[in-house]
Amino acid sequence: MIEIYLLEQLDAFARCGTLSAAAEELHISQPTLSRSMQKLEEELDCPLFIRGKNSIALNETGKYAAAYARRILDLHAEMLRQVRTYDRSLHTIRLGSCAPGPEAKILPLLTRCFSEYSVTATLEPDTDALLAGLRSGDYQFLLLPYPVEEEDLYCQFYVSERLCASVDRMHPAYGYKEISFQQMDGQNFVMFARVGIWEQLVREKMPHAKFFKQEDLEALTEITASSDLPSFSTDLSLSLALREPNPERHNIPFSDPEATMRFYLCCRKEIVHRCRRFLKSAAG
């Protein structure tokens, strides 16, 4: 049976073109690589190289073998990834979410319903990337801002979330019951870096505003406590108390229809029978 390392070395030679370059890429000596290629020829029982006095090149059979080796190496890598992903799925529940509020709301439920598993979450504003991860098995569940209608995917409504502007007492909008993106456009905002899909929305709807992003939530809290710059919150984050409320600030809901998002819980249909309790609880 041909060992994988021989195919890897043949592939390296085919890509690099010379023994010295391939040996350097593989971090082995030229004599070691040369012996490996001779061993591969013995395994296949046919010559793969045209050998000159100071040169070596693949013959037509060698080129054919190298192309085959590349396909086998790709399959080998895919097998490793799929098997490892499957093994992790037996012990880990992984959630992909495009927004932090729905993620924070559902994580305790996931932990309760899958107490024998390790539960992890990834915030990813790119919904196409989330769906690709669900299809490949990188995620077991997704939270998306729209329902997905695909034959092999299950989707149900989970929660709505409404964006708010958080302003201090000196802001002209303090006391407003609602406010529009147009009214707030052109202002400077302090914004948490991990807001997921909300960032795309506010940048689109307030193109003249400036956003000063903060990676650390505690730093953001301190800045908003001592600054007159507006920031953002949502009705969901406020209800979950994701941040300590500031009595000096007023959270004003945005009136624009886009400021309210409906989030949907999505998974592959093949796991629905194992997750009925969780899905029923998530449906309320």
mmCIF file of C-alpha atoms in Angstrom:
data_model
loop_
_atom_site.group_PDB
_atom_site.id
_atom_site.type_symbol
_atom_site.label_atom_id
_atom_site.label_comp_id
_atom_site.label_asym_id
_atom_site.label_seq_id
_atom_site.Cartn_x
_atom_site.Cartn_y
_atom_site.Cartn_z
ATOM 1 C CA MET A 1 0.000 0.000 0.000
ATOM 2 C CA ILE A 2 1.349 3.417 -0.943
ATOM 3 C CA GLU A 3 1.950 5.624 2.094
ATOM 4 C CA ILE A 4 0.544 9.146 2.116
ATOM 5 C CA TYR A 5 3.929 10.795 2.619
ATOM 6 C CA LEU A 6 5.104 9.432 -0.744
ATOM 7 C CA LEU A 7 2.146 11.049 -2.487
ATOM 8 C CA GLU A 8 2.777 14.305 -0.611
ATOM 9 C CA GLN A 9 6.378 14.306 -1.787
ATOM 10 C CA LEU A 10 5.414 13.523 -5.388
ATOM 11 C CA ASP A 11 2.889 16.365 -5.279
ATOM 12 C CA ALA A 12 5.529 18.731 -3.907
ATOM 13 C CA PHE A 13 7.955 17.795 -6.689
ATOM 14 C CA ALA A 14 5.262 18.264 -9.344
ATOM 15 C CA ARG A 15 4.458 21.737 -7.996
ATOM 16 C CA CYS A 16 8.022 22.887 -7.294
ATOM 17 C CA GLY A 17 9.642 21.426 -10.398
ATOM 18 C CA THR A 18 13.013 20.556 -8.836
ATOM 19 C CA LEU A 19 14.269 18.241 -6.119
ATOM 20 C CA SER A 20 15.955 21.087 -4.269
ATOM 21 C CA ALA A 21 12.832 23.284 -4.171
ATOM 22 C CA ALA A 22 10.580 20.363 -3.192
ATOM 23 C CA ALA A 23 13.017 19.213 -0.490
ATOM 24 C CA GLU A 24 13.159 22.743 0.901
ATOM 25 C CA GLU A 25 9.347 22.969 1.034
ATOM 26 C CA LEU A 26 9.114 19.566 2.734
ATOM 27 C CA HIS A 27 11.992 20.307 5.133
ATOM 28 C CA ILE A 28 13.870 17.159 4.139
ATOM 29 C CA SER A 29 17.163 16.536 2.330
ATOM 30 C CA GLN A 30 17.419 15.994 -1.422
ATOM 31 C CA PRO A 31 18.820 12.463 -1.001
ATOM 32 C CA THR A 32 15.846 11.580 1.254
ATOM 33 C CA LEU A 33 13.406 12.899 -1.338
ATOM 34 C CA SER A 34 15.228 11.077 -4.128
ATOM 35 C CA ARG A 35 15.005 7.780 -2.241
ATOM 36 C CA SER A 36 11.294 8.348 -1.620
ATOM 37 C CA MET A 37 10.663 8.850 -5.341
ATOM 38 C CA GLN A 38 12.559 5.674 -6.117
ATOM 39 C CA LYS A 39 10.444 3.837 -3.541
ATOM 40 C CA LEU A 40 7.273 5.198 -5.129
ATOM 41 C CA GLU A 41 8.403 3.963 -8.526
ATOM 42 C CA GLU A 42 8.969 0.519 -6.996
ATOM 43 C CA GLU A 43 5.506 0.582 -5.408
ATOM 44 C CA LEU A 44 3.882 1.495 -8.733
ATOM 45 C CA ASP A 45 6.209 -0.774 -10.712
ATOM 46 C CA CYS A 46 6.818 1.831 -13.399
ATOM 47 C CA PRO A 47 9.209 4.768 -14.017
ATOM 48 C CA LEU A 48 7.911 8.233 -13.159
ATOM 49 C CA PHE A 49 10.934 10.381 -14.010
ATOM 50 C CA ILE A 50 13.270 11.315 -16.795
ATOM 51 C CA ARG A 51 16.674 11.368 -15.158
ATOM 52 C CA GLY A 52 19.552 13.301 -16.707
ATOM 53 C CA LYS A 53 23.103 13.824 -15.523
ATOM 54 C CA ASN A 54 22.170 16.893 -13.438
ATOM 55 C CA SER A 55 18.411 16.997 -13.804
ATOM 56 C CA ILE A 56 15.252 15.065 -13.067
ATOM 57 C CA ALA A 57 11.758 15.655 -14.448
ATOM 58 C CA LEU A 58 8.432 13.881 -14.475
ATOM 59 C CA ASN A 59 7.695 11.751 -17.513
ATOM 60 C CA GLU A 60 4.141 11.453 -18.854
ATOM 61 C CA THR A 61 3.332 8.621 -16.425
ATOM 62 C CA GLY A 62 4.799 10.692 -13.598
ATOM 63 C CA LYS A 63 2.591 13.649 -14.499
ATOM 64 C CA TYR A 64 -0.434 11.356 -14.539
ATOM 65 C CA ALA A 65 0.574 9.884 -11.166
ATOM 66 C CA ALA A 66 1.100 13.373 -9.695
ATOM 67 C CA ALA A 67 -2.385 14.465 -10.761
ATOM 68 C CA TYR A 68 -3.840 11.327 -9.195
ATOM 69 C CA ALA A 69 -1.794 11.935 -6.033
ATOM 70 C CA ARG A 70 -3.252 15.449 -5.762
ATOM 71 C CA ARG A 71 -6.796 14.077 -5.911
ATOM 72 C CA ILE A 72 -6.005 11.445 -3.276
ATOM 73 C CA LEU A 73 -4.425 14.066 -0.996
ATOM 74 C CA ASP A 74 -7.499 16.278 -1.346
ATOM 75 C CA LEU A 75 -9.740 13.326 -0.453
ATOM 76 C CA HIS A 76 -7.460 12.463 2.457
ATOM 77 C CA ALA A 77 -7.661 16.032 3.791
ATOM 78 C CA GLU A 78 -11.440 16.047 3.346
ATOM 79 C CA MET A 79 -11.745 12.742 5.184
ATOM 80 C CA LEU A 80 -9.711 14.054 8.121
ATOM 81 C CA ARG A 81 -11.811 17.201 8.309
ATOM 82 C CA GLN A 82 -15.132 15.412 8.053
ATOM 83 C CA VAL A 83 -14.260 12.711 10.583
ATOM 84 C CA ARG A 84 -12.940 15.267 13.074
ATOM 85 C CA THR A 85 -15.994 17.449 12.544
ATOM 86 C CA TYR A 86 -18.267 14.465 13.109
ATOM 87 C CA ASP A 87 -16.394 13.473 16.260
ATOM 88 C CA ARG A 88 -16.675 17.023 17.637
ATOM 89 C CA SER A 89 -20.387 17.008 16.829
ATOM 90 C CA LEU A 90 -20.814 14.008 19.135
ATOM 91 C CA HIS A 91 -19.479 16.045 22.052
ATOM 92 C CA THR A 92 -19.996 19.691 21.109
ATOM 93 C CA ILE A 93 -22.982 21.817 20.155
ATOM 94 C CA ARG A 94 -21.834 24.748 18.072
ATOM 95 C CA LEU A 95 -24.040 27.754 17.420
ATOM 96 C CA GLY A 96 -23.417 30.316 14.706
ATOM 97 C CA SER A 97 -25.176 33.651 15.117
ATOM 98 C CA CYS A 98 -25.231 36.917 13.179
ATOM 99 C CA ALA A 99 -26.205 39.044 16.209
ATOM 100 C CA PRO A 100 -25.123 39.016 19.879
ATOM 101 C CA GLY A 101 -28.544 39.552 21.490
ATOM 102 C CA PRO A 102 -30.273 36.421 20.143
ATOM 103 C CA GLU A 103 -27.056 34.494 20.791
ATOM 104 C CA ALA A 104 -27.016 35.543 24.451
ATOM 105 C CA LYS A 105 -30.701 34.701 24.837
ATOM 106 C CA ILE A 106 -30.459 31.184 23.409
ATOM 107 C CA LEU A 107 -27.158 30.023 24.955
ATOM 108 C CA PRO A 108 -28.616 29.243 28.413
ATOM 109 C CA LEU A 109 -31.370 27.198 26.747
ATOM 110 C CA LEU A 110 -28.819 25.295 24.673
ATOM 111 C CA THR A 111 -26.787 24.579 27.790
ATOM 112 C CA ARG A 112 -29.825 23.272 29.668
ATOM 113 C CA CYS A 113 -31.095 21.108 26.821
ATOM 114 C CA PHE A 114 -27.660 19.702 25.950
ATOM 115 C CA SER A 115 -26.117 19.477 29.395
ATOM 116 C CA GLU A 116 -23.949 16.511 28.395
ATOM 117 C CA TYR A 117 -22.345 18.554 25.581
ATOM 118 C CA SER A 118 -19.890 21.404 25.440
ATOM 119 C CA VAL A 119 -21.734 24.400 23.974
ATOM 120 C CA THR A 120 -19.862 27.054 21.996
ATOM 121 C CA ALA A 121 -20.984 30.053 19.941
ATOM 122 C CA THR A 122 -19.482 32.057 17.091
ATOM 123 C CA LEU A 123 -20.615 35.539 16.073
ATOM 124 C CA GLU A 124 -20.436 35.872 12.272
ATOM 125 C CA PRO A 125 -22.217 38.711 10.422
ATOM 126 C CA ASP A 126 -21.770 36.967 7.052
ATOM 127 C CA THR A 127 -24.898 34.830 6.747
ATOM 128 C CA ASP A 128 -23.561 33.020 3.678
ATOM 129 C CA ALA A 129 -20.567 31.898 5.725
ATOM 130 C CA LEU A 130 -22.904 30.724 8.498
ATOM 131 C CA LEU A 131 -24.985 28.658 6.087
ATOM 132 C CA ALA A 132 -21.857 27.150 4.541
ATOM 133 C CA GLY A 133 -20.733 26.190 8.050
ATOM 134 C CA LEU A 134 -24.092 24.584 8.803
ATOM 135 C CA ARG A 135 -24.000 22.533 5.607
ATOM 136 C CA SER A 136 -20.436 21.360 6.273
ATOM 137 C CA GLY A 137 -21.163 20.393 9.886
ATOM 138 C CA ASP A 138 -19.142 23.192 11.507
ATOM 139 C CA TYR A 139 -22.354 24.363 13.216
ATOM 140 C CA GLN A 140 -25.325 22.437 14.532
ATOM 141 C CA PHE A 141 -27.564 25.519 14.873
ATOM 142 C CA LEU A 142 -27.742 28.985 13.334
ATOM 143 C CA LEU A 143 -29.505 32.221 14.192
ATOM 144 C CA LEU A 144 -30.272 34.079 10.965
ATOM 145 C CA PRO A 145 -32.178 37.309 10.204
ATOM 146 C CA TYR A 146 -34.412 35.576 7.675
ATOM 147 C CA PRO A 147 -36.063 32.167 7.228
ATOM 148 C CA VAL A 148 -34.268 29.619 5.075
ATOM 149 C CA GLU A 149 -36.272 27.463 2.701
ATOM 150 C CA GLU A 150 -34.065 24.571 1.639
ATOM 151 C CA GLU A 151 -35.050 20.935 1.383
ATOM 152 C CA ASP A 152 -32.448 19.659 3.858
ATOM 153 C CA LEU A 153 -32.717 22.515 6.385
ATOM 154 C CA TYR A 154 -35.231 23.132 9.179
ATOM 155 C CA CYS A 155 -36.080 26.690 10.223
ATOM 156 C CA GLN A 156 -38.353 28.255 12.848
ATOM 157 C CA PHE A 157 -38.910 31.780 14.180
ATOM 158 C CA TYR A 158 -37.037 32.477 17.407
ATOM 159 C CA VAL A 159 -37.087 36.137 18.524
ATOM 160 C CA SER A 160 -37.443 39.748 17.385
ATOM 161 C CA GLU A 161 -34.969 42.471 18.307
ATOM 162 C CA ARG A 162 -35.271 46.248 17.944
ATOM 163 C CA LEU A 163 -32.331 48.614 17.725
ATOM 164 C CA CYS A 164 -32.180 51.645 20.023
ATOM 165 C CA ALA A 165 -30.053 54.776 20.251
ATOM 166 C CA SER A 166 -28.652 55.326 23.730
ATOM 167 C CA VAL A 167 -28.261 59.060 24.490
ATOM 168 C CA ASP A 168 -27.351 61.065 27.579
ATOM 169 C CA ARG A 169 -29.439 63.795 29.207
ATOM 170 C CA MET A 170 -27.788 66.579 27.218
ATOM 171 C CA HIS A 171 -28.584 65.052 23.829
ATOM 172 C CA PRO A 172 -31.335 66.869 21.868
ATOM 173 C CA ALA A 173 -33.208 63.583 21.406
ATOM 174 C CA TYR A 174 -33.317 62.760 25.128
ATOM 175 C CA GLY A 175 -36.935 62.100 26.000
ATOM 176 C CA TYR A 176 -37.980 61.097 22.499
ATOM 177 C CA LYS A 177 -40.181 58.000 22.323
ATOM 178 C CA GLU A 178 -38.799 57.026 18.894
ATOM 179 C CA ILE A 179 -36.177 58.312 16.504
ATOM 180 C CA SER A 180 -35.231 57.630 12.876
ATOM 181 C CA PHE A 181 -31.913 56.772 11.276
ATOM 182 C CA GLN A 182 -32.192 59.989 9.261
ATOM 183 C CA GLN A 183 -32.455 62.069 12.431
ATOM 184 C CA MET A 184 -29.314 60.473 13.882
ATOM 185 C CA ASP A 185 -27.312 60.412 10.648
ATOM 186 C CA GLY A 186 -24.153 62.527 10.761
ATOM 187 C CA GLN A 187 -23.525 62.040 14.478
ATOM 188 C CA ASN A 188 -20.596 60.319 16.162
ATOM 189 C CA PHE A 189 -21.347 57.017 17.882
ATOM 190 C CA VAL A 190 -19.463 54.764 20.257
ATOM 191 C CA MET A 191 -20.101 51.176 19.183
ATOM 192 C CA PHE A 192 -19.182 47.760 20.545
ATOM 193 C CA ALA A 193 -17.103 45.828 17.997
ATOM 194 C CA ARG A 194 -19.142 42.609 18.349
ATOM 195 C CA VAL A 195 -22.563 43.740 17.132
ATOM 196 C CA GLY A 196 -22.659 41.377 14.166
ATOM 197 C CA ILE A 197 -25.150 42.202 11.434
ATOM 198 C CA TRP A 198 -26.284 45.406 13.177
ATOM 199 C CA GLU A 199 -23.055 47.155 12.152
ATOM 200 C CA GLN A 200 -23.808 46.665 8.472
ATOM 201 C CA LEU A 201 -27.295 48.094 8.995
ATOM 202 C CA VAL A 202 -26.287 51.268 10.861
ATOM 203 C CA ARG A 203 -23.474 52.017 8.421
ATOM 204 C CA GLU A 204 -25.894 51.627 5.525
ATOM 205 C CA LYS A 205 -28.707 53.670 7.077
ATOM 206 C CA MET A 206 -26.468 56.397 8.534
ATOM 207 C CA PRO A 207 -23.790 56.900 5.866
ATOM 208 C CA HIS A 208 -22.677 60.258 7.266
ATOM 209 C CA ALA A 209 -22.236 59.051 10.844
ATOM 210 C CA LYS A 210 -18.890 58.077 12.364
ATOM 211 C CA PHE A 211 -18.519 54.973 14.510
ATOM 212 C CA PHE A 212 -15.803 54.568 17.130
ATOM 213 C CA LYS A 213 -15.595 50.842 17.762
ATOM 214 C CA GLN A 214 -14.575 49.388 21.120
ATOM 215 C CA GLU A 215 -13.345 45.815 21.432
ATOM 216 C CA ASP A 216 -13.772 45.648 25.213
ATOM 217 C CA LEU A 217 -17.295 45.817 26.658
ATOM 218 C CA GLU A 218 -16.106 47.216 30.003
ATOM 219 C CA ALA A 219 -14.222 49.967 28.195
ATOM 220 C CA LEU A 220 -17.353 50.762 26.194
ATOM 221 C CA THR A 221 -19.388 51.006 29.411
ATOM 222 C CA GLU A 222 -16.848 53.394 30.938
ATOM 223 C CA ILE A 223 -16.731 55.561 27.814
ATOM 224 C CA THR A 224 -20.517 55.846 27.549
ATOM 225 C CA ALA A 225 -20.733 56.663 31.262
ATOM 226 C CA SER A 226 -18.345 59.610 30.914
ATOM 227 C CA SER A 227 -19.102 60.710 27.345
ATOM 228 C CA ASP A 228 -21.949 62.547 25.651
ATOM 229 C CA LEU A 229 -21.548 60.444 22.495
ATOM 230 C CA PRO A 230 -24.591 58.321 21.634
ATOM 231 C CA SER A 231 -24.218 54.543 21.480
ATOM 232 C CA PHE A 232 -26.467 51.602 20.631
ATOM 233 C CA SER A 233 -28.554 49.102 22.535
ATOM 234 C CA THR A 234 -31.456 46.815 21.694
ATOM 235 C CA ASP A 235 -34.656 45.948 23.493
ATOM 236 C CA LEU A 236 -33.369 42.376 23.748
ATOM 237 C CA SER A 237 -29.981 43.273 25.214
ATOM 238 C CA LEU A 238 -31.709 45.561 27.723
ATOM 239 C CA SER A 239 -34.132 42.821 28.773
ATOM 240 C CA LEU A 240 -31.254 40.364 29.174
ATOM 241 C CA ALA A 241 -29.216 42.957 31.090
ATOM 242 C CA LEU A 242 -26.164 42.294 28.914
ATOM 243 C CA ARG A 243 -24.832 45.624 30.131
ATOM 244 C CA GLU A 244 -25.397 47.404 33.419
ATOM 245 C CA PRO A 245 -28.068 50.066 32.775
ATOM 246 C CA ASN A 246 -26.967 53.701 32.957
ATOM 247 C CA PRO A 247 -29.657 55.843 34.630
ATOM 248 C CA GLU A 248 -28.189 58.932 32.951
ATOM 249 C CA ARG A 249 -28.973 57.550 29.490
ATOM 250 C CA HIS A 250 -32.211 57.086 27.598
ATOM 251 C CA ASN A 251 -32.641 54.220 25.116
ATOM 252 C CA ILE A 252 -34.727 55.415 22.187
ATOM 253 C CA PRO A 253 -36.064 52.795 19.739
ATOM 254 C CA PHE A 254 -35.441 53.466 16.062
ATOM 255 C CA SER A 255 -38.726 53.862 14.199
ATOM 256 C CA ASP A 256 -37.470 52.584 10.832
ATOM 257 C CA PRO A 257 -38.841 49.149 9.859
ATOM 258 C CA GLU A 258 -35.284 47.859 9.267
ATOM 259 C CA ALA A 259 -34.429 48.572 12.904
ATOM 260 C CA THR A 260 -36.530 45.601 13.980
ATOM 261 C CA MET A 261 -35.127 42.235 12.943
ATOM 262 C CA ARG A 262 -36.736 38.828 13.202
ATOM 263 C CA PHE A 263 -34.280 36.026 13.916
ATOM 264 C CA TYR A 264 -34.779 32.406 12.944
ATOM 265 C CA LEU A 265 -33.302 29.241 14.400
ATOM 266 C CA CYS A 266 -31.995 26.902 11.724
ATOM 267 C CA CYS A 267 -30.512 23.381 11.716
ATOM 268 C CA ARG A 268 -30.157 20.413 9.385
ATOM 269 C CA LYS A 269 -33.314 18.292 9.168
ATOM 270 C CA GLU A 270 -31.335 15.138 9.898
ATOM 271 C CA ILE A 271 -30.810 16.212 13.531
ATOM 272 C CA VAL A 272 -34.343 17.497 14.231
ATOM 273 C CA HIS A 273 -35.437 14.213 15.827
ATOM 274 C CA ARG A 274 -32.579 14.514 18.359
ATOM 275 C CA CYS A 275 -33.357 18.136 19.185
ATOM 276 C CA ARG A 276 -37.131 18.218 19.558
ATOM 277 C CA ARG A 277 -37.044 19.283 23.215
ATOM 278 C CA PHE A 278 -34.716 22.170 22.463
ATOM 279 C CA LEU A 279 -36.617 23.302 19.359
ATOM 280 C CA LYS A 280 -39.923 23.152 21.237
ATOM 281 C CA SER A 281 -38.479 25.198 24.104
ATOM 282 C CA ALA A 282 -37.001 27.734 21.669
ATOM 283 C CA ALA A 283 -40.409 28.120 20.036
ATOM 284 C CA GLY A 284 -41.793 29.221 23.392
#
